[in-house]
């Protein structure tokens, strides 16, 4: 039974929502402040987070940022942002910071349950990929960049110099970069990227892929190795230097 953490300072939201979600085999606990929520997440045992934006201490965007740049166990934790701020700019900011979905208040609990089910299904689909081929995969080297699938690290390369420190990529950002780099020049559609990264039944936002690519490009600067093909998708354009085993 998936265990959810609701980070929301509305005392009256958690109990009825938890009662409703039990119909869909979810358990829910509530943290009324970000510090309480982050401490609970650090203890483990949470499968997904429902995160409000308007919070005391810090807003939900900052909480999401801390999760995506925090310990590896939290970086890939599914996050659904639930807030009264439903403007497009707020949704884009949340997705840019790594949220998996965004549902404005007032909301239908049935829709929330459906979105949570989809998010967790994607995560299970990604986790089901066999690990054995990954362990044997060599380090990929391109002009200005190396990718280590086993350590899940991306590093800058400069001619005649050792590789630089690992880039601060979220798990999804690294998965996207590795997906493209494994087949340089191949064009991946947005729908295919969603399906490959999150498992099957990916119905979220194709717009989320654009936001993810934009975020990844900023972290790779000044390296320009991801190409956009209008109305088609994205491809990797880095010049290969060979692989290291």
mmCIF file with all atom_site columns, N, CA, C and O in Angstrom, residues 85-138:
data_model
loop_
_atom_site.group_PDB
_atom_site.id
_atom_site.type_symbol
_atom_site.label_atom_id
_atom_site.label_alt_id
_atom_site.label_comp_id
_atom_site.label_asym_id
_atom_site.label_entity_id
_atom_site.label_seq_id
_atom_site.pdbx_PDB_ins_code
_atom_site.Cartn_x
_atom_site.Cartn_y
_atom_site.Cartn_z
_atom_site.occupancy
_atom_site.B_iso_or_equiv
_atom_site.pdbx_formal_charge
_atom_site.auth_seq_id
_atom_site.auth_comp_id
_atom_site.auth_asym_id
_atom_site.auth_atom_id
_atom_site.pdbx_PDB_model_num
ATOM 1   N N  . UNK A 1 85  ? -2.661  28.119 -6.443  1.00 0.00 ? 85  UNK A N  1
ATOM 2   C CA . UNK A 1 85  ? -2.013  28.905 -7.485  1.00 0.00 ? 85  UNK A CA 1
ATOM 3   C C  . UNK A 1 85  ? -1.924  28.062 -8.747  1.00 0.00 ? 85  UNK A C  1
ATOM 4   O O  . UNK A 1 85  ? -0.995  27.301 -8.936  1.00 0.00 ? 85  UNK A O  1
ATOM 5   N N  . UNK A 1 86  ? -2.922  28.218 -9.625  1.00 0.00 ? 86  UNK A N  1
ATOM 6   C CA . UNK A 1 86  ? -2.989  27.363 -10.796 1.00 0.00 ? 86  UNK A CA 1
ATOM 7   C C  . UNK A 1 86  ? -2.541  28.019 -12.079 1.00 0.00 ? 86  UNK A C  1
ATOM 8   O O  . UNK A 1 86  ? -2.754  27.483 -13.153 1.00 0.00 ? 86  UNK A O  1
ATOM 9   N N  . UNK A 1 87  ? -1.927  29.221 -11.996 1.00 0.00 ? 87  UNK A N  1
ATOM 10  C CA . UNK A 1 87  ? -1.505  29.897 -13.211 1.00 0.00 ? 87  UNK A CA 1
ATOM 11  C C  . UNK A 1 87  ? -0.435  29.090 -13.945 1.00 0.00 ? 87  UNK A C  1
ATOM 12  O O  . UNK A 1 87  ? 0.326   28.341 -13.348 1.00 0.00 ? 87  UNK A O  1
ATOM 13  N N  . UNK A 1 88  ? -0.381  29.285 -15.265 1.00 0.00 ? 88  UNK A N  1
ATOM 14  C CA . UNK A 1 88  ? 0.575   28.553 -16.093 1.00 0.00 ? 88  UNK A CA 1
ATOM 15  C C  . UNK A 1 88  ? 2.000   28.766 -15.613 1.00 0.00 ? 88  UNK A C  1
ATOM 16  O O  . UNK A 1 88  ? 2.789   27.822 -15.547 1.00 0.00 ? 88  UNK A O  1
ATOM 17  N N  . UNK A 1 89  ? 2.353   30.002 -15.240 1.00 0.00 ? 89  UNK A N  1
ATOM 18  C CA . UNK A 1 89  ? 3.730   30.270 -14.826 1.00 0.00 ? 89  UNK A CA 1
ATOM 19  C C  . UNK A 1 89  ? 4.093   29.465 -13.587 1.00 0.00 ? 89  UNK A C  1
ATOM 20  O O  . UNK A 1 89  ? 5.214   28.971 -13.474 1.00 0.00 ? 89  UNK A O  1
ATOM 21  N N  . UNK A 1 90  ? 3.148   29.309 -12.653 1.00 0.00 ? 90  UNK A N  1
ATOM 22  C CA . UNK A 1 90  ? 3.429   28.520 -11.460 1.00 0.00 ? 90  UNK A CA 1
ATOM 23  C C  . UNK A 1 90  ? 3.597   27.041 -11.801 1.00 0.00 ? 90  UNK A C  1
ATOM 24  O O  . UNK A 1 90  ? 4.439   26.350 -11.241 1.00 0.00 ? 90  UNK A O  1
ATOM 25  N N  . UNK A 1 91  ? 2.769   26.552 -12.741 1.00 0.00 ? 91  UNK A N  1
ATOM 26  C CA . UNK A 1 91  ? 2.909   25.151 -13.143 1.00 0.00 ? 91  UNK A CA 1
ATOM 27  C C  . UNK A 1 91  ? 4.266   24.913 -13.793 1.00 0.00 ? 91  UNK A C  1
ATOM 28  O O  . UNK A 1 91  ? 4.924   23.896 -13.543 1.00 0.00 ? 91  UNK A O  1
ATOM 29  N N  . UNK A 1 92  ? 4.693   25.862 -14.633 1.00 0.00 ? 92  UNK A N  1
ATOM 30  C CA . UNK A 1 92  ? 5.980   25.721 -15.305 1.00 0.00 ? 92  UNK A CA 1
ATOM 31  C C  . UNK A 1 92  ? 7.111   25.738 -14.299 1.00 0.00 ? 92  UNK A C  1
ATOM 32  O O  . UNK A 1 92  ? 8.046   24.931 -14.375 1.00 0.00 ? 92  UNK A O  1
ATOM 33  N N  . UNK A 1 93  ? 7.050   26.649 -13.322 1.00 0.00 ? 93  UNK A N  1
ATOM 34  C CA . UNK A 1 93  ? 8.099   26.709 -12.297 1.00 0.00 ? 93  UNK A CA 1
ATOM 35  C C  . UNK A 1 93  ? 8.180   25.380 -11.552 1.00 0.00 ? 93  UNK A C  1
ATOM 36  O O  . UNK A 1 93  ? 9.270   24.835 -11.327 1.00 0.00 ? 93  UNK A O  1
ATOM 37  N N  . UNK A 1 94  ? 7.033   24.835 -11.158 1.00 0.00 ? 94  UNK A N  1
ATOM 38  C CA . UNK A 1 94  ? 7.041   23.564 -10.449 1.00 0.00 ? 94  UNK A CA 1
ATOM 39  C C  . UNK A 1 94  ? 7.647   22.449 -11.270 1.00 0.00 ? 94  UNK A C  1
ATOM 40  O O  . UNK A 1 94  ? 8.453   21.655 -10.777 1.00 0.00 ? 94  UNK A O  1
ATOM 41  N N  . UNK A 1 95  ? 7.291   22.378 -12.551 1.00 0.00 ? 95  UNK A N  1
ATOM 42  C CA . UNK A 1 95  ? 7.842   21.333 -13.414 1.00 0.00 ? 95  UNK A CA 1
ATOM 43  C C  . UNK A 1 95  ? 9.324   21.552 -13.670 1.00 0.00 ? 95  UNK A C  1
ATOM 44  O O  . UNK A 1 95  ? 10.098  20.592 -13.758 1.00 0.00 ? 95  UNK A O  1
ATOM 45  N N  . UNK A 1 96  ? 9.738   22.811 -13.805 1.00 0.00 ? 96  UNK A N  1
ATOM 46  C CA . UNK A 1 96  ? 11.161  23.095 -14.001 1.00 0.00 ? 96  UNK A CA 1
ATOM 47  C C  . UNK A 1 96  ? 11.977  22.634 -12.804 1.00 0.00 ? 96  UNK A C  1
ATOM 48  O O  . UNK A 1 96  ? 13.132  22.221 -12.940 1.00 0.00 ? 96  UNK A O  1
ATOM 49  N N  . UNK A 1 97  ? 11.401  22.707 -11.616 1.00 0.00 ? 97  UNK A N  1
ATOM 50  C CA . UNK A 1 97  ? 12.111  22.290 -10.408 1.00 0.00 ? 97  UNK A CA 1
ATOM 51  C C  . UNK A 1 97  ? 12.072  20.780 -10.203 1.00 0.00 ? 97  UNK A C  1
ATOM 52  O O  . UNK A 1 97  ? 12.719  20.266 -9.303  1.00 0.00 ? 97  UNK A O  1
ATOM 53  N N  . UNK A 1 98  ? 11.321  20.076 -11.053 1.00 0.00 ? 98  UNK A N  1
ATOM 54  C CA . UNK A 1 98  ? 11.337  18.621 -10.983 1.00 0.00 ? 98  UNK A CA 1
ATOM 55  C C  . UNK A 1 98  ? 10.066  17.975 -10.483 1.00 0.00 ? 98  UNK A C  1
ATOM 56  O O  . UNK A 1 98  ? 10.048  16.762 -10.253 1.00 0.00 ? 98  UNK A O  1
ATOM 57  N N  . UNK A 1 99  ? 8.975   18.756 -10.286 1.00 0.00 ? 99  UNK A N  1
ATOM 58  C CA . UNK A 1 99  ? 7.710   18.139 -9.883  1.00 0.00 ? 99  UNK A CA 1
ATOM 59  C C  . UNK A 1 99  ? 7.214   17.225 -11.001 1.00 0.00 ? 99  UNK A C  1
ATOM 60  O O  . UNK A 1 99  ? 7.439   17.474 -12.185 1.00 0.00 ? 99  UNK A O  1
ATOM 61  N N  . UNK A 1 100 ? 6.526   16.158 -10.619 1.00 0.00 ? 100 UNK A N  1
ATOM 62  C CA . UNK A 1 100 ? 6.026   15.199 -11.599 1.00 0.00 ? 100 UNK A CA 1
ATOM 63  C C  . UNK A 1 100 ? 4.654   15.577 -12.143 1.00 0.00 ? 100 UNK A C  1
ATOM 64  O O  . UNK A 1 100 ? 4.298   15.190 -13.258 1.00 0.00 ? 100 UNK A O  1
ATOM 65  N N  . UNK A 1 101 ? 3.881   16.305 -11.369 1.00 0.00 ? 101 UNK A N  1
ATOM 66  C CA . UNK A 1 101 ? 2.559   16.712 -11.815 1.00 0.00 ? 101 UNK A CA 1
ATOM 67  C C  . UNK A 1 101 ? 2.124   17.905 -10.972 1.00 0.00 ? 101 UNK A C  1
ATOM 68  O O  . UNK A 1 101 ? 2.765   18.237 -9.958  1.00 0.00 ? 101 UNK A O  1
ATOM 69  N N  . UNK A 1 102 ? 1.007   18.529 -11.388 1.00 0.00 ? 102 UNK A N  1
ATOM 70  C CA . UNK A 1 102 ? 0.580   19.778 -10.781 1.00 0.00 ? 102 UNK A CA 1
ATOM 71  C C  . UNK A 1 102 ? -0.937  19.811 -10.844 1.00 0.00 ? 102 UNK A C  1
ATOM 72  O O  . UNK A 1 102 ? -1.521  19.713 -11.918 1.00 0.00 ? 102 UNK A O  1
ATOM 73  N N  . UNK A 1 103 ? -1.601  19.934 -9.692  1.00 0.00 ? 103 UNK A N  1
ATOM 74  C CA . UNK A 1 103 ? -3.060  19.948 -9.632  1.00 0.00 ? 103 UNK A CA 1
ATOM 75  C C  . UNK A 1 103 ? -3.520  21.145 -8.811  1.00 0.00 ? 103 UNK A C  1
ATOM 76  O O  . UNK A 1 103 ? -3.210  21.243 -7.621  1.00 0.00 ? 103 UNK A O  1
ATOM 77  N N  . UNK A 1 104 ? -4.232  22.102 -9.432  1.00 0.00 ? 104 UNK A N  1
ATOM 78  C CA . UNK A 1 104 ? -4.657  23.291 -8.691  1.00 0.00 ? 104 UNK A CA 1
ATOM 79  C C  . UNK A 1 104 ? -5.876  23.032 -7.810  1.00 0.00 ? 104 UNK A C  1
ATOM 80  O O  . UNK A 1 104 ? -6.720  22.198 -8.116  1.00 0.00 ? 104 UNK A O  1
ATOM 81  N N  . UNK A 1 105 ? -5.954  23.753 -6.684  1.00 0.00 ? 105 UNK A N  1
ATOM 82  C CA . UNK A 1 105 ? -7.139  23.744 -5.838  1.00 0.00 ? 105 UNK A CA 1
ATOM 83  C C  . UNK A 1 105 ? -8.155  24.745 -6.398  1.00 0.00 ? 105 UNK A C  1
ATOM 84  O O  . UNK A 1 105 ? -7.754  25.766 -6.952  1.00 0.00 ? 105 UNK A O  1
ATOM 85  N N  . UNK A 1 106 ? -9.458  24.502 -6.193  1.00 0.00 ? 106 UNK A N  1
ATOM 86  C CA . UNK A 1 106 ? -10.055 23.286 -5.619  1.00 0.00 ? 106 UNK A CA 1
ATOM 87  C C  . UNK A 1 106 ? -9.933  22.111 -6.589  1.00 0.00 ? 106 UNK A C  1
ATOM 88  O O  . UNK A 1 106 ? -9.929  22.301 -7.798  1.00 0.00 ? 106 UNK A O  1
ATOM 89  N N  . UNK A 1 107 ? -9.815  20.923 -6.059  1.00 0.00 ? 107 UNK A N  1
ATOM 90  C CA . UNK A 1 107 ? -9.590  19.763 -6.897  1.00 0.00 ? 107 UNK A CA 1
ATOM 91  C C  . UNK A 1 107 ? -10.587 18.669 -6.550  1.00 0.00 ? 107 UNK A C  1
ATOM 92  O O  . UNK A 1 107 ? -11.198 18.663 -5.475  1.00 0.00 ? 107 UNK A O  1
ATOM 93  N N  . UNK A 1 108 ? -10.738 17.746 -7.476  1.00 0.00 ? 108 UNK A N  1
ATOM 94  C CA . UNK A 1 108 ? -11.559 16.565 -7.247  1.00 0.00 ? 108 UNK A CA 1
ATOM 95  C C  . UNK A 1 108 ? -10.668 15.470 -6.679  1.00 0.00 ? 108 UNK A C  1
ATOM 96  O O  . UNK A 1 108 ? -9.666  15.096 -7.307  1.00 0.00 ? 108 UNK A O  1
ATOM 97  N N  . UNK A 1 109 ? -10.989 14.935 -5.496  1.00 0.00 ? 109 UNK A N  1
ATOM 98  C CA . UNK A 1 109 ? -10.151 13.879 -4.924  1.00 0.00 ? 109 UNK A CA 1
ATOM 99  C C  . UNK A 1 109 ? -9.956  12.686 -5.861  1.00 0.00 ? 109 UNK A C  1
ATOM 100 O O  . UNK A 1 109 ? -8.892  12.077 -5.865  1.00 0.00 ? 109 UNK A O  1
ATOM 101 N N  . UNK A 1 110 ? -10.969 12.404 -6.680  1.00 0.00 ? 110 UNK A N  1
ATOM 102 C CA . UNK A 1 110 ? -10.831 11.277 -7.607  1.00 0.00 ? 110 UNK A CA 1
ATOM 103 C C  . UNK A 1 110 ? -9.738  11.555 -8.635  1.00 0.00 ? 110 UNK A C  1
ATOM 104 O O  . UNK A 1 110 ? -8.988  10.652 -9.009  1.00 0.00 ? 110 UNK A O  1
ATOM 105 N N  . UNK A 1 111 ? -9.635  12.805 -9.103  1.00 0.00 ? 111 UNK A N  1
ATOM 106 C CA . UNK A 1 111 ? -8.583  13.148 -10.045 1.00 0.00 ? 111 UNK A CA 1
ATOM 107 C C  . UNK A 1 111 ? -7.217  13.057 -9.380  1.00 0.00 ? 111 UNK A C  1
ATOM 108 O O  . UNK A 1 111 ? -6.241  12.583 -9.980  1.00 0.00 ? 111 UNK A O  1
ATOM 109 N N  . UNK A 1 112 ? -7.127  13.511 -8.135  1.00 0.00 ? 112 UNK A N  1
ATOM 110 C CA . UNK A 1 112 ? -5.869  13.402 -7.397  1.00 0.00 ? 112 UNK A CA 1
ATOM 111 C C  . UNK A 1 112 ? -5.440  11.945 -7.291  1.00 0.00 ? 112 UNK A C  1
ATOM 112 O O  . UNK A 1 112 ? -4.277  11.609 -7.535  1.00 0.00 ? 112 UNK A O  1
ATOM 113 N N  . UNK A 1 113 ? -6.376  11.066 -6.934  1.00 0.00 ? 113 UNK A N  1
ATOM 114 C CA . UNK A 1 113 ? -6.049  9.636  -6.817  1.00 0.00 ? 113 UNK A CA 1
ATOM 115 C C  . UNK A 1 113 ? -5.576  9.081  -8.153  1.00 0.00 ? 113 UNK A C  1
ATOM 116 O O  . UNK A 1 113 ? -4.619  8.294  -8.204  1.00 0.00 ? 113 UNK A O  1
ATOM 117 N N  . UNK A 1 114 ? -6.230  9.489  -9.245  1.00 0.00 ? 114 UNK A N  1
ATOM 118 C CA . UNK A 1 114 ? -5.845  8.993  -10.573 1.00 0.00 ? 114 UNK A CA 1
ATOM 119 C C  . UNK A 1 114 ? -4.445  9.465  -10.943 1.00 0.00 ? 114 UNK A C  1
ATOM 120 O O  . UNK A 1 114 ? -3.641  8.697  -11.489 1.00 0.00 ? 114 UNK A O  1
ATOM 121 N N  . UNK A 1 115 ? -4.141  10.719 -10.657 1.00 0.00 ? 115 UNK A N  1
ATOM 122 C CA . UNK A 1 115 ? -2.812  11.244 -10.995 1.00 0.00 ? 115 UNK A CA 1
ATOM 123 C C  . UNK A 1 115 ? -1.729  10.577 -10.155 1.00 0.00 ? 115 UNK A C  1
ATOM 124 O O  . UNK A 1 115 ? -0.642  10.263 -10.653 1.00 0.00 ? 115 UNK A O  1
ATOM 125 N N  . UNK A 1 116 ? -2.008  10.344 -8.879  1.00 0.00 ? 116 UNK A N  1
ATOM 126 C CA . UNK A 1 116 ? -1.037  9.661  -8.032  1.00 0.00 ? 116 UNK A CA 1
ATOM 127 C C  . UNK A 1 116 ? -0.787  8.236  -8.524  1.00 0.00 ? 116 UNK A C  1
ATOM 128 O O  . UNK A 1 116 ? 0.354   7.764  -8.557  1.00 0.00 ? 116 UNK A O  1
ATOM 129 N N  . UNK A 1 117 ? -1.855  7.554  -8.924  1.00 0.00 ? 117 UNK A N  1
ATOM 130 C CA . UNK A 1 117 ? -1.709  6.194  -9.448  1.00 0.00 ? 117 UNK A CA 1
ATOM 131 C C  . UNK A 1 117 ? -0.830  6.180  -10.689 1.00 0.00 ? 117 UNK A C  1
ATOM 132 O O  . UNK A 1 117 ? 0.034   5.308  -10.853 1.00 0.00 ? 117 UNK A O  1
ATOM 133 N N  . UNK A 1 118 ? -1.031  7.164  -11.578 1.00 0.00 ? 118 UNK A N  1
ATOM 134 C CA . UNK A 1 118 ? -0.236  7.240  -12.804 1.00 0.00 ? 118 UNK A CA 1
ATOM 135 C C  . UNK A 1 118 ? 1.228   7.518  -12.496 1.00 0.00 ? 118 UNK A C  1
ATOM 136 O O  . UNK A 1 118 ? 2.129   6.897  -13.067 1.00 0.00 ? 118 UNK A O  1
ATOM 137 N N  . UNK A 1 119 ? 1.490   8.460  -11.597 1.00 0.00 ? 119 UNK A N  1
ATOM 138 C CA . UNK A 1 119 ? 2.865   8.791  -11.235 1.00 0.00 ? 119 UNK A CA 1
ATOM 139 C C  . UNK A 1 119 ? 3.587   7.577  -10.673 1.00 0.00 ? 119 UNK A C  1
ATOM 140 O O  . UNK A 1 119 ? 4.724   7.269  -11.048 1.00 0.00 ? 119 UNK A O  1
ATOM 141 N N  . UNK A 1 120 ? 2.936   6.865  -9.767  1.00 0.00 ? 120 UNK A N  1
ATOM 142 C CA . UNK A 1 120 ? 3.575   5.708  -9.140  1.00 0.00 ? 120 UNK A CA 1
ATOM 143 C C  . UNK A 1 120 ? 3.739   4.563  -10.127 1.00 0.00 ? 120 UNK A C  1
ATOM 144 O O  . UNK A 1 120 ? 4.701   3.803  -10.054 1.00 0.00 ? 120 UNK A O  1
ATOM 145 N N  . UNK A 1 121 ? 2.803   4.439  -11.086 1.00 0.00 ? 121 UNK A N  1
ATOM 146 C CA . UNK A 1 121 ? 2.947   3.405  -12.116 1.00 0.00 ? 121 UNK A CA 1
ATOM 147 C C  . UNK A 1 121 ? 4.177   3.685  -12.971 1.00 0.00 ? 121 UNK A C  1
ATOM 148 O O  . UNK A 1 121 ? 4.915   2.780  -13.333 1.00 0.00 ? 121 UNK A O  1
ATOM 149 N N  . UNK A 1 122 ? 4.392   4.951  -13.312 1.00 0.00 ? 122 UNK A N  1
ATOM 150 C CA . UNK A 1 122 ? 5.585   5.305  -14.095 1.00 0.00 ? 122 UNK A CA 1
ATOM 151 C C  . UNK A 1 122 ? 6.856   4.956  -13.330 1.00 0.00 ? 122 UNK A C  1
ATOM 152 O O  . UNK A 1 122 ? 7.812   4.434  -13.875 1.00 0.00 ? 122 UNK A O  1
ATOM 153 N N  . UNK A 1 123 ? 6.855   5.275  -12.039 1.00 0.00 ? 123 UNK A N  1
ATOM 154 C CA . UNK A 1 123 ? 8.045   4.998  -11.245 1.00 0.00 ? 123 UNK A CA 1
ATOM 155 C C  . UNK A 1 123 ? 8.328   3.513  -11.186 1.00 0.00 ? 123 UNK A C  1
ATOM 156 O O  . UNK A 1 123 ? 9.471   3.074  -11.317 1.00 0.00 ? 123 UNK A O  1
ATOM 157 N N  . UNK A 1 124 ? 7.285   2.708  -11.008 1.00 0.00 ? 124 UNK A N  1
ATOM 158 C CA . UNK A 1 124 ? 7.479   1.256  -10.980 1.00 0.00 ? 124 UNK A CA 1
ATOM 159 C C  . UNK A 1 124 ? 7.968   0.755  -12.327 1.00 0.00 ? 124 UNK A C  1
ATOM 160 O O  . UNK A 1 124 ? 8.805   -0.148 -12.402 1.00 0.00 ? 124 UNK A O  1
ATOM 161 N N  . UNK A 1 125 ? 7.462   1.352  -13.420 1.00 0.00 ? 125 UNK A N  1
ATOM 162 C CA . UNK A 1 125 ? 7.906   0.951  -14.750 1.00 0.00 ? 125 UNK A CA 1
ATOM 163 C C  . UNK A 1 125 ? 9.369   1.234  -14.962 1.00 0.00 ? 125 UNK A C  1
ATOM 164 O O  . UNK A 1 125 ? 10.112  0.423  -15.517 1.00 0.00 ? 125 UNK A O  1
ATOM 165 N N  . UNK A 1 126 ? 9.839   2.402  -14.495 1.00 0.00 ? 126 UNK A N  1
ATOM 166 C CA . UNK A 1 126 ? 11.248  2.745  -14.633 1.00 0.00 ? 126 UNK A CA 1
ATOM 167 C C  . UNK A 1 126 ? 12.113  1.841  -13.772 1.00 0.00 ? 126 UNK A C  1
ATOM 168 O O  . UNK A 1 126 ? 13.198  1.421  -14.164 1.00 0.00 ? 126 UNK A O  1
ATOM 169 N N  . UNK A 1 127 ? 11.604  1.510  -12.563 1.00 0.00 ? 127 UNK A N  1
ATOM 170 C CA . UNK A 1 127 ? 12.388  0.670  -11.650 1.00 0.00 ? 127 UNK A CA 1
ATOM 171 C C  . UNK A 1 127 ? 12.471  -0.768 -12.130 1.00 0.00 ? 127 UNK A C  1
ATOM 172 O O  . UNK A 1 127 ? 13.354  -1.516 -11.725 1.00 0.00 ? 127 UNK A O  1
ATOM 173 N N  . UNK A 1 128 ? 11.528  -1.166 -13.003 1.00 0.00 ? 128 UNK A N  1
ATOM 174 C CA . UNK A 1 128 ? 11.504  -2.549 -13.461 1.00 0.00 ? 128 UNK A CA 1
ATOM 175 C C  . UNK A 1 128 ? 12.522  -2.842 -14.540 1.00 0.00 ? 128 UNK A C  1
ATOM 176 O O  . UNK A 1 128 ? 12.698  -3.990 -14.929 1.00 0.00 ? 128 UNK A O  1
ATOM 177 N N  . UNK A 1 129 ? 13.208  -1.824 -15.061 1.00 0.00 ? 129 UNK A N  1
ATOM 178 C CA . UNK A 1 129 ? 14.221  -2.056 -16.087 1.00 0.00 ? 129 UNK A CA 1
ATOM 179 C C  . UNK A 1 129 ? 15.350  -2.888 -15.485 1.00 0.00 ? 129 UNK A C  1
ATOM 180 O O  . UNK A 1 129 ? 15.886  -2.553 -14.432 1.00 0.00 ? 129 UNK A O  1
ATOM 181 N N  . UNK A 1 130 ? 15.753  -3.993 -16.089 1.00 0.00 ? 130 UNK A N  1
ATOM 182 C CA . UNK A 1 130 ? 16.792  -4.842 -15.507 1.00 0.00 ? 130 UNK A CA 1
ATOM 183 C C  . UNK A 1 130 ? 18.083  -4.080 -15.280 1.00 0.00 ? 130 UNK A C  1
ATOM 184 O O  . UNK A 1 130 ? 18.500  -3.266 -16.102 1.00 0.00 ? 130 UNK A O  1
ATOM 185 N N  . UNK A 1 131 ? 18.735  -4.356 -14.161 1.00 0.00 ? 131 UNK A N  1
ATOM 186 C CA . UNK A 1 131 ? 19.952  -3.638 -13.816 1.00 0.00 ? 131 UNK A CA 1
ATOM 187 C C  . UNK A 1 131 ? 21.206  -4.265 -14.422 1.00 0.00 ? 131 UNK A C  1
ATOM 188 O O  . UNK A 1 131 ? 22.223  -3.614 -14.544 1.00 0.00 ? 131 UNK A O  1
ATOM 189 N N  . UNK A 1 132 ? 21.155  -5.549 -14.799 1.00 0.00 ? 132 UNK A N  1
ATOM 190 C CA . UNK A 1 132 ? 22.360  -6.225 -15.255 1.00 0.00 ? 132 UNK A CA 1
ATOM 191 C C  . UNK A 1 132 ? 23.001  -5.573 -16.472 1.00 0.00 ? 132 UNK A C  1
ATOM 192 O O  . UNK A 1 132 ? 24.209  -5.334 -16.484 1.00 0.00 ? 132 UNK A O  1
ATOM 193 N N  . UNK A 1 133 ? 22.246  -5.226 -17.535 1.00 0.00 ? 133 UNK A N  1
ATOM 194 C CA . UNK A 1 133 ? 22.889  -4.587 -18.679 1.00 0.00 ? 133 UNK A CA 1
ATOM 195 C C  . UNK A 1 133 ? 23.531  -3.257 -18.322 1.00 0.00 ? 133 UNK A C  1
ATOM 196 O O  . UNK A 1 133 ? 24.555  -2.899 -18.853 1.00 0.00 ? 133 UNK A O  1
ATOM 197 N N  . UNK A 1 134 ? 22.916  -2.523 -17.378 1.00 0.00 ? 134 UNK A N  1
ATOM 198 C CA . UNK A 1 134 ? 23.470  -1.242 -16.977 1.00 0.00 ? 134 UNK A CA 1
ATOM 199 C C  . UNK A 1 134 ? 24.825  -1.416 -16.320 1.00 0.00 ? 134 UNK A C  1
ATOM 200 O O  . UNK A 1 134 ? 25.744  -0.653 -16.538 1.00 0.00 ? 134 UNK A O  1
ATOM 201 N N  . UNK A 1 135 ? 24.960  -2.456 -15.489 1.00 0.00 ? 135 UNK A N  1
ATOM 202 C CA . UNK A 1 135 ? 26.208  -2.659 -14.773 1.00 0.00 ? 135 UNK A CA 1
ATOM 203 C C  . UNK A 1 135 ? 27.363  -2.934 -15.731 1.00 0.00 ? 135 UNK A C  1
ATOM 204 O O  . UNK A 1 135 ? 28.509  -2.637 -15.425 1.00 0.00 ? 135 UNK A O  1
ATOM 205 N N  . UNK A 1 136 ? 27.055  -3.515 -16.884 1.00 0.00 ? 136 UNK A N  1
ATOM 206 C CA . UNK A 1 136 ? 28.116  -3.848 -17.834 1.00 0.00 ? 136 UNK A CA 1
ATOM 207 C C  . UNK A 1 136 ? 28.345  -2.746 -18.866 1.00 0.00 ? 136 UNK A C  1
ATOM 208 O O  . UNK A 1 136 ? 29.226  -2.871 -19.701 1.00 0.00 ? 136 UNK A O  1
ATOM 209 N N  . UNK A 1 137 ? 27.561  -1.682 -18.835 1.00 0.00 ? 137 UNK A N  1
ATOM 210 C CA . UNK A 1 137 ? 27.654  -0.660 -19.861 1.00 0.00 ? 137 UNK A CA 1
ATOM 211 C C  . UNK A 1 137 ? 28.880  0.218  -19.631 1.00 0.00 ? 137 UNK A C  1
ATOM 212 O O  . UNK A 1 137 ? 29.147  0.651  -18.512 1.00 0.00 ? 137 UNK A O  1
ATOM 213 N N  . UNK A 1 138 ? 29.644  0.506  -20.671 1.00 0.00 ? 138 UNK A N  1
ATOM 214 C CA . UNK A 1 138 ? 30.859  1.304  -20.504 1.00 0.00 ? 138 UNK A CA 1
ATOM 215 C C  . UNK A 1 138 ? 30.546  2.782  -20.304 1.00 0.00 ? 138 UNK A C  1
ATOM 216 O O  . UNK A 1 138 ? 29.435  3.251  -20.565 1.00 0.00 ? 138 UNK A O  1
#
